[in-house]
Tab-separated table of C-alpha atoms in Angstrom:
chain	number	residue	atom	x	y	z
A	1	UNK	CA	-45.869	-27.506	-48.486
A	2	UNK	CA	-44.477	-23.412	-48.134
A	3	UNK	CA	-46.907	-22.148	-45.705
A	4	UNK	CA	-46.262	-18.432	-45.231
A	5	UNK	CA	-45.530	-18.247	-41.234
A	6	UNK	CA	-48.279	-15.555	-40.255
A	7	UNK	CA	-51.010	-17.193	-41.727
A	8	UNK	CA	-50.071	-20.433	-39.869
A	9	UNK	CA	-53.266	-20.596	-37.403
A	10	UNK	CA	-55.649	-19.985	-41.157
A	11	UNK	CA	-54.032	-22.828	-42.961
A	12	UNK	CA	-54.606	-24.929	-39.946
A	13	UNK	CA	-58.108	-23.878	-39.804
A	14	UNK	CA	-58.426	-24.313	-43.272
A	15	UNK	CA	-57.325	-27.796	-43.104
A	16	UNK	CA	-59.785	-28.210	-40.516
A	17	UNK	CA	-57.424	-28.900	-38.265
A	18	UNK	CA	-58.762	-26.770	-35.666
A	19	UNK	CA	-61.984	-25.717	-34.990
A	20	UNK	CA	-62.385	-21.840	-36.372
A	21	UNK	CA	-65.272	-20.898	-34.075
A	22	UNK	CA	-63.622	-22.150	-30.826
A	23	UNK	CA	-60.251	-22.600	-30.704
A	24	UNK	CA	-59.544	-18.934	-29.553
A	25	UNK	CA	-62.332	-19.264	-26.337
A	26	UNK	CA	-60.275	-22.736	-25.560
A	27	UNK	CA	-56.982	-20.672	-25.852
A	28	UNK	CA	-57.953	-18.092	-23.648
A	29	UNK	CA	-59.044	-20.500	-21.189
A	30	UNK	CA	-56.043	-22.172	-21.281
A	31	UNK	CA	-54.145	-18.983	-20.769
A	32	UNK	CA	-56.677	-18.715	-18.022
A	33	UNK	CA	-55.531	-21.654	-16.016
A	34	UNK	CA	-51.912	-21.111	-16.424
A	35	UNK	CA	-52.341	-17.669	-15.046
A	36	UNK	CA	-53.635	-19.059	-11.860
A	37	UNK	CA	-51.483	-21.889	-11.565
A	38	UNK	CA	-48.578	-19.827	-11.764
A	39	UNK	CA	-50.351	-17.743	-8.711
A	40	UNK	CA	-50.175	-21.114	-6.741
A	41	UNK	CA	-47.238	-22.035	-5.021
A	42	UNK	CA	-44.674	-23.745	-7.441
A	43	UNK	CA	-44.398	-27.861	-6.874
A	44	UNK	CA	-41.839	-29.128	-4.163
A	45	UNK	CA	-39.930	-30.907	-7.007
A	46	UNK	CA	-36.527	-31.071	-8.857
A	47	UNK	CA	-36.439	-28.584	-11.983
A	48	UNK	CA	-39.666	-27.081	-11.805
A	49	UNK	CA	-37.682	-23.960	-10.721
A	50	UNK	CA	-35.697	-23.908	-13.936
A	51	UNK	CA	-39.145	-24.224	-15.967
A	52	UNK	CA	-41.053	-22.315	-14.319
A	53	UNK	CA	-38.476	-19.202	-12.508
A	54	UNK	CA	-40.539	-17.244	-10.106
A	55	UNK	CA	-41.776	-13.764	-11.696
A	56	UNK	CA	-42.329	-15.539	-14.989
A	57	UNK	CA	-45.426	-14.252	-16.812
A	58	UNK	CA	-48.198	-16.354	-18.380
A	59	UNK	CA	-47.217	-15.434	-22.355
A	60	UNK	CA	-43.738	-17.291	-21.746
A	61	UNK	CA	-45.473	-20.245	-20.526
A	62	UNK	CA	-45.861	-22.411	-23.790
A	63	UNK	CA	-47.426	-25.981	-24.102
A	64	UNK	CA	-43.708	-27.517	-24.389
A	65	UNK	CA	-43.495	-25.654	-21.013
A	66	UNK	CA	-46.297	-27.267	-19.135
A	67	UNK	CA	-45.314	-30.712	-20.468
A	68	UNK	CA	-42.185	-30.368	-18.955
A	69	UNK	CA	-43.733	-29.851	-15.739
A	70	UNK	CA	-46.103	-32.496	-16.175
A	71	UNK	CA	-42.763	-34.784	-16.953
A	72	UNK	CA	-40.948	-32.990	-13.952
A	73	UNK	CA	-43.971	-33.933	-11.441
A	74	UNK	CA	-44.125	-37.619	-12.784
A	75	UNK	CA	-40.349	-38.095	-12.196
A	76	UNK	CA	-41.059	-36.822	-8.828
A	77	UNK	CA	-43.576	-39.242	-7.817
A	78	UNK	CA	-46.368	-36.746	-7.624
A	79	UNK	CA	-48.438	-38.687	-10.789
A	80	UNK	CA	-48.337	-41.842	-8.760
A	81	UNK	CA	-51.508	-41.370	-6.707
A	82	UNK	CA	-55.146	-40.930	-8.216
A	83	UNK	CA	-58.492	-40.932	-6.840
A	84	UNK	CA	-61.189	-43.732	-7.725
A	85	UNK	CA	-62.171	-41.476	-10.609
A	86	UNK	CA	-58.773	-41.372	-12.471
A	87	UNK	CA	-58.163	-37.743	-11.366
A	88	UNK	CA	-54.971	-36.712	-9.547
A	89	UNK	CA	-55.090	-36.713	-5.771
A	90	UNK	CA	-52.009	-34.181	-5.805
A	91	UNK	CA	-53.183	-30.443	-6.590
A	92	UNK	CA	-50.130	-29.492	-8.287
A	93	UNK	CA	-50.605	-32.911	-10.682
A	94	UNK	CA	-54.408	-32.240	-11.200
A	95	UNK	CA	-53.592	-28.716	-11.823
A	96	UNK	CA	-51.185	-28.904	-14.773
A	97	UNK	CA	-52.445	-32.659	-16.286
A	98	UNK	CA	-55.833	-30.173	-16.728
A	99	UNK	CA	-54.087	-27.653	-18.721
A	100	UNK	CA	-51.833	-30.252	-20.641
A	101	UNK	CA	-55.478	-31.974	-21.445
A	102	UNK	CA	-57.599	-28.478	-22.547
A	103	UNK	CA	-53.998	-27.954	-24.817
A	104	UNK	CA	-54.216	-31.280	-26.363
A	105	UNK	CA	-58.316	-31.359	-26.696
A	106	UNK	CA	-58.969	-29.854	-30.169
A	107	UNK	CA	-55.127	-29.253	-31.209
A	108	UNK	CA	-54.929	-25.680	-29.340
A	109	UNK	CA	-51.356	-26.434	-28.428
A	110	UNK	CA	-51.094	-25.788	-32.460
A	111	UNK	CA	-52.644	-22.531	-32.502
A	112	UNK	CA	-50.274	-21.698	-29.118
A	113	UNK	CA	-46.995	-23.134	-31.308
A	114	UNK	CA	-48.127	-21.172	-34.423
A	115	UNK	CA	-48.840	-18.047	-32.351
A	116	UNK	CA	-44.884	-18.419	-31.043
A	117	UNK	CA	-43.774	-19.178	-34.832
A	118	UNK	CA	-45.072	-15.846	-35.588
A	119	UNK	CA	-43.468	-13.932	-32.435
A	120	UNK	CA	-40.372	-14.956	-33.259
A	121	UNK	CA	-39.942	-14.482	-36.666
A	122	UNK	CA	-41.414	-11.163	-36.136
A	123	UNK	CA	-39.823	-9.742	-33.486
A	124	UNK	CA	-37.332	-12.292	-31.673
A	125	UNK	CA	-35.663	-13.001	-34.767
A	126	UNK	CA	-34.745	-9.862	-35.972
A	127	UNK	CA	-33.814	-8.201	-32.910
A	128	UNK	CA	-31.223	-11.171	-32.675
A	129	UNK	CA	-29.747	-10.593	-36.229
A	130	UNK	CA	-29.491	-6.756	-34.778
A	131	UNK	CA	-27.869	-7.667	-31.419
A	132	UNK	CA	-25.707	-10.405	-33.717
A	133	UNK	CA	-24.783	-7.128	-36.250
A	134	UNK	CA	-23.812	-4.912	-33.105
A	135	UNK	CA	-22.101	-7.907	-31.441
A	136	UNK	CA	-19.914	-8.838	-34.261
A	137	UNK	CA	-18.975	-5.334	-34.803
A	138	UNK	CA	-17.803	-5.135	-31.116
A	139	UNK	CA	-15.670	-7.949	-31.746
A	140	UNK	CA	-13.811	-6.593	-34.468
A	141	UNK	CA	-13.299	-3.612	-32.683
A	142	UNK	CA	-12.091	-5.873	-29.614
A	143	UNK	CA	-9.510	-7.991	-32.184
A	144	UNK	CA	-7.706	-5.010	-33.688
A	145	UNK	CA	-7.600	-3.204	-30.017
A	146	UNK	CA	-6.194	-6.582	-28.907
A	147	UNK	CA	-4.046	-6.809	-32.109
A	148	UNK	CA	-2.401	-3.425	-30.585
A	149	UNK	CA	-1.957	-4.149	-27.474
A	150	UNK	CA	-0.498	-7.364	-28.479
A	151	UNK	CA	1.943	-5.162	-30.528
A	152	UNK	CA	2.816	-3.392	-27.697
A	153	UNK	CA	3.461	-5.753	-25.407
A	154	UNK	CA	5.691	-7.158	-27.717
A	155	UNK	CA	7.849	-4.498	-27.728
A	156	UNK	CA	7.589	-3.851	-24.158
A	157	UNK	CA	8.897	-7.213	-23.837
A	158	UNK	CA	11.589	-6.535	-26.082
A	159	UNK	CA	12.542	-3.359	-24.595
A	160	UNK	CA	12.902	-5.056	-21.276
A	161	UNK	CA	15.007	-7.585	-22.358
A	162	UNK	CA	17.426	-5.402	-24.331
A	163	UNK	CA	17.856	-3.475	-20.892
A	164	UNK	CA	18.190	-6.920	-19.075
A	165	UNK	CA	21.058	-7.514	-21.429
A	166	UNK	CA	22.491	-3.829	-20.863
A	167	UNK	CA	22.978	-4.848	-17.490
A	168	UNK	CA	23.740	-8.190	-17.573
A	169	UNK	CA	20.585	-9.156	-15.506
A	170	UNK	CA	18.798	-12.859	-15.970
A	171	UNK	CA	15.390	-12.331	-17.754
A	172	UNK	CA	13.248	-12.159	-14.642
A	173	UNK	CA	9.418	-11.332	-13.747
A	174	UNK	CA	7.848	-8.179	-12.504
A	175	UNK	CA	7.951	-8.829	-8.779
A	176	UNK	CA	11.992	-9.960	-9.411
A	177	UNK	CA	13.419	-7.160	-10.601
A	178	UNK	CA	14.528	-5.357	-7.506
A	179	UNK	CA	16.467	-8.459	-6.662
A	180	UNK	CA	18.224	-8.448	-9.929
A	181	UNK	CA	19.117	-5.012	-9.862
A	182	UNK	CA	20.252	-5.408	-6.349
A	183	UNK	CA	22.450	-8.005	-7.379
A	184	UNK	CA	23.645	-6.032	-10.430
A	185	UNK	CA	25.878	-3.916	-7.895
A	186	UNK	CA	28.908	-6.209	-7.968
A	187	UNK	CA	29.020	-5.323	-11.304
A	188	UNK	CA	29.845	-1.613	-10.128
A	189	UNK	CA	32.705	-2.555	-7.976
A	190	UNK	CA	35.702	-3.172	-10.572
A	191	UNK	CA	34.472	0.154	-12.677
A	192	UNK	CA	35.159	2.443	-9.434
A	193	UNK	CA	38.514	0.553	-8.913
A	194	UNK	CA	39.503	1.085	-12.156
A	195	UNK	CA	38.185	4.664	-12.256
A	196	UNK	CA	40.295	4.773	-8.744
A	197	UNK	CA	43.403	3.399	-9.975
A	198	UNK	CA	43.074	5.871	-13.046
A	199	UNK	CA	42.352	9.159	-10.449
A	200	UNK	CA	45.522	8.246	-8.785
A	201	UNK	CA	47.752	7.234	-11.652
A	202	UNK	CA	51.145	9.904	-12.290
A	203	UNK	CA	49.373	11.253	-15.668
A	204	UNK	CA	45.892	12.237	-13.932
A	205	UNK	CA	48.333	13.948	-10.973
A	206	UNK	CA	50.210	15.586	-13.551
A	207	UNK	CA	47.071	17.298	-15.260
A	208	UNK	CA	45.530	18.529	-12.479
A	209	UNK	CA	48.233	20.223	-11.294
A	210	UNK	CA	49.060	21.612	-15.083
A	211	UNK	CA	44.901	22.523	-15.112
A	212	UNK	CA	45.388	24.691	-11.364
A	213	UNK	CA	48.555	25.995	-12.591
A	214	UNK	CA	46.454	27.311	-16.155
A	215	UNK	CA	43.398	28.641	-13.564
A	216	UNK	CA	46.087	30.694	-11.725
A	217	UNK	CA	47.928	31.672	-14.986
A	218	UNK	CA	44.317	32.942	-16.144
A	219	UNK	CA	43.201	35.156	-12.882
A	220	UNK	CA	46.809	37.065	-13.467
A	221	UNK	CA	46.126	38.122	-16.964
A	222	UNK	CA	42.579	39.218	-16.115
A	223	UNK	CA	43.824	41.165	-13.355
A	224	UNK	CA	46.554	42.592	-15.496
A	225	UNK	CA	44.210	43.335	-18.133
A	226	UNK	CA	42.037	45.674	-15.751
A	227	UNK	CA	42.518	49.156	-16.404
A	228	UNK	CA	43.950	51.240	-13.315
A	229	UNK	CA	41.540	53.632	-11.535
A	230	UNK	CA	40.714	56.846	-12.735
A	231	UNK	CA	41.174	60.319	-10.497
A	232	UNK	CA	37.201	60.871	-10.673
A	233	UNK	CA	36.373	56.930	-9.114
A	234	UNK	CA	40.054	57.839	-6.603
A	235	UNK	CA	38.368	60.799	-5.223
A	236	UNK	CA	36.306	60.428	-2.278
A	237	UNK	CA	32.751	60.756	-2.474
A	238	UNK	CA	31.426	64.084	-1.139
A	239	UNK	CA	35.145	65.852	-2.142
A	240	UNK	CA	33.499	67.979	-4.436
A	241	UNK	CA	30.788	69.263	-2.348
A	242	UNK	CA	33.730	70.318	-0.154
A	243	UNK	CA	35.820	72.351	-2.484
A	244	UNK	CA	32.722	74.497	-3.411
A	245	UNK	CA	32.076	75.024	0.065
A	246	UNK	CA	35.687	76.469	0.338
């Protein structure tokens, strides 16, 4: 049967499933009674904490909720004991076995299900799809920025080894390559003998003495070029105030 989800609660009213002149006073007085349990202090037992996190309100407390507790304080031994009437002796048992009872009494835990249904195909629903839109666009943003970086490390990489090669350094890690280059300075030791052995050879001797012999050649023409002093810049300065004084 399609039953359209927001008119759950009237189908099941309907159907006479639920009682349509009482259900919603039951519901509010379960709502009632998990507002003041929750008040209480939470059970000494294993899980309850992850059911029931302190600071949680009474609207995210659901009927699968409560029977979880219910299970939690059973596995914990707190069911165990009961008075002469059949009622729980613990006050945390008593407490929530009363609310899992008012749920069950009439098939409110329907109406409490239903009224969830509704919520989240409302609202939780489609505010997921939106976060789920926004997140997946993120993520393709995040693959082609990794796509680029992953390009460019690449080439880093390749960069570095080409210059590894240049120098005839192992392929080594960031926190090895001072000690590579360090022991790269061998490899300097036969260039400046060589370059020695060529500075001292008879043709290097030869053309440094033909280049000092060209400098000095050069300094003689210039100064052979220069044209000799005239008789105004000969005479000394302040000669022809003198001559007009005579």
């Amino acid at each position: 049967i399609d039953i359209p989800f927001a008119k759950t609660v009237d189908w099941l009213v309907e159907r006479r499933v639920l009682s349509k002149g009482s259900y919603q006073k039951a519901l509010r007085t379960v709502h009632a009674k998990i507002a003041a349990a929750l008040a209480e202090e939470r059970p000494d037992c294993p899980g309850i904490a992850e059911v029931l996190p302190p600071g949680i309100e009474q609207e995210k407390v659901s009927y699968a909720s409560c029977c979880s507790v219910l299970e939690l304080l059973k596995a914990g031994g707190l069911l165990a004991e009961k008075s002469f009437l059949g009622s729980y002796t613990n006050p945390h048992a008593a407490r929530w076995a009363d609310i899992v009872k008012r749920y069950e009494a009439g098939s409110i835990f329907l109406v409490d299900m239903a009224q969830g249904l509704v919520h989240n195909c409302t609202y939780e629903l489609p505010a997921i799809k939106k976060d789920m839109g926004r997140a997946q666009k993120e993520l393709h943003e995040l693959e082609r920025k990794q796509a680029e970086y992953n390009r460019l490390a690449d080439g880093g990489r390749q960069r570095f080894q080409e210059m590894c090669d240049r120098r005839h350094m192992a392929p080594c890690g960031h926190d090895e390559i001072a000690t590579q280059l360090r022991l790269t300075i061998v490899q300097l030791k036969p260039v400046y003998e060589r370059v020695g052995r060529l500075c001292q050879a008879a043709a290097a001797v030869e053309a440094c003495a033909f280049y000092r012999r060209f400098v000095l050649f050069c300094l003689d023409q210039a100064r052979a070029a220069e044209p000799p002093p005239t008789e105004e810049a000969a005479r000394p300065k302040g000669g022809k105030g003198k001559k007009d004084a005579a």
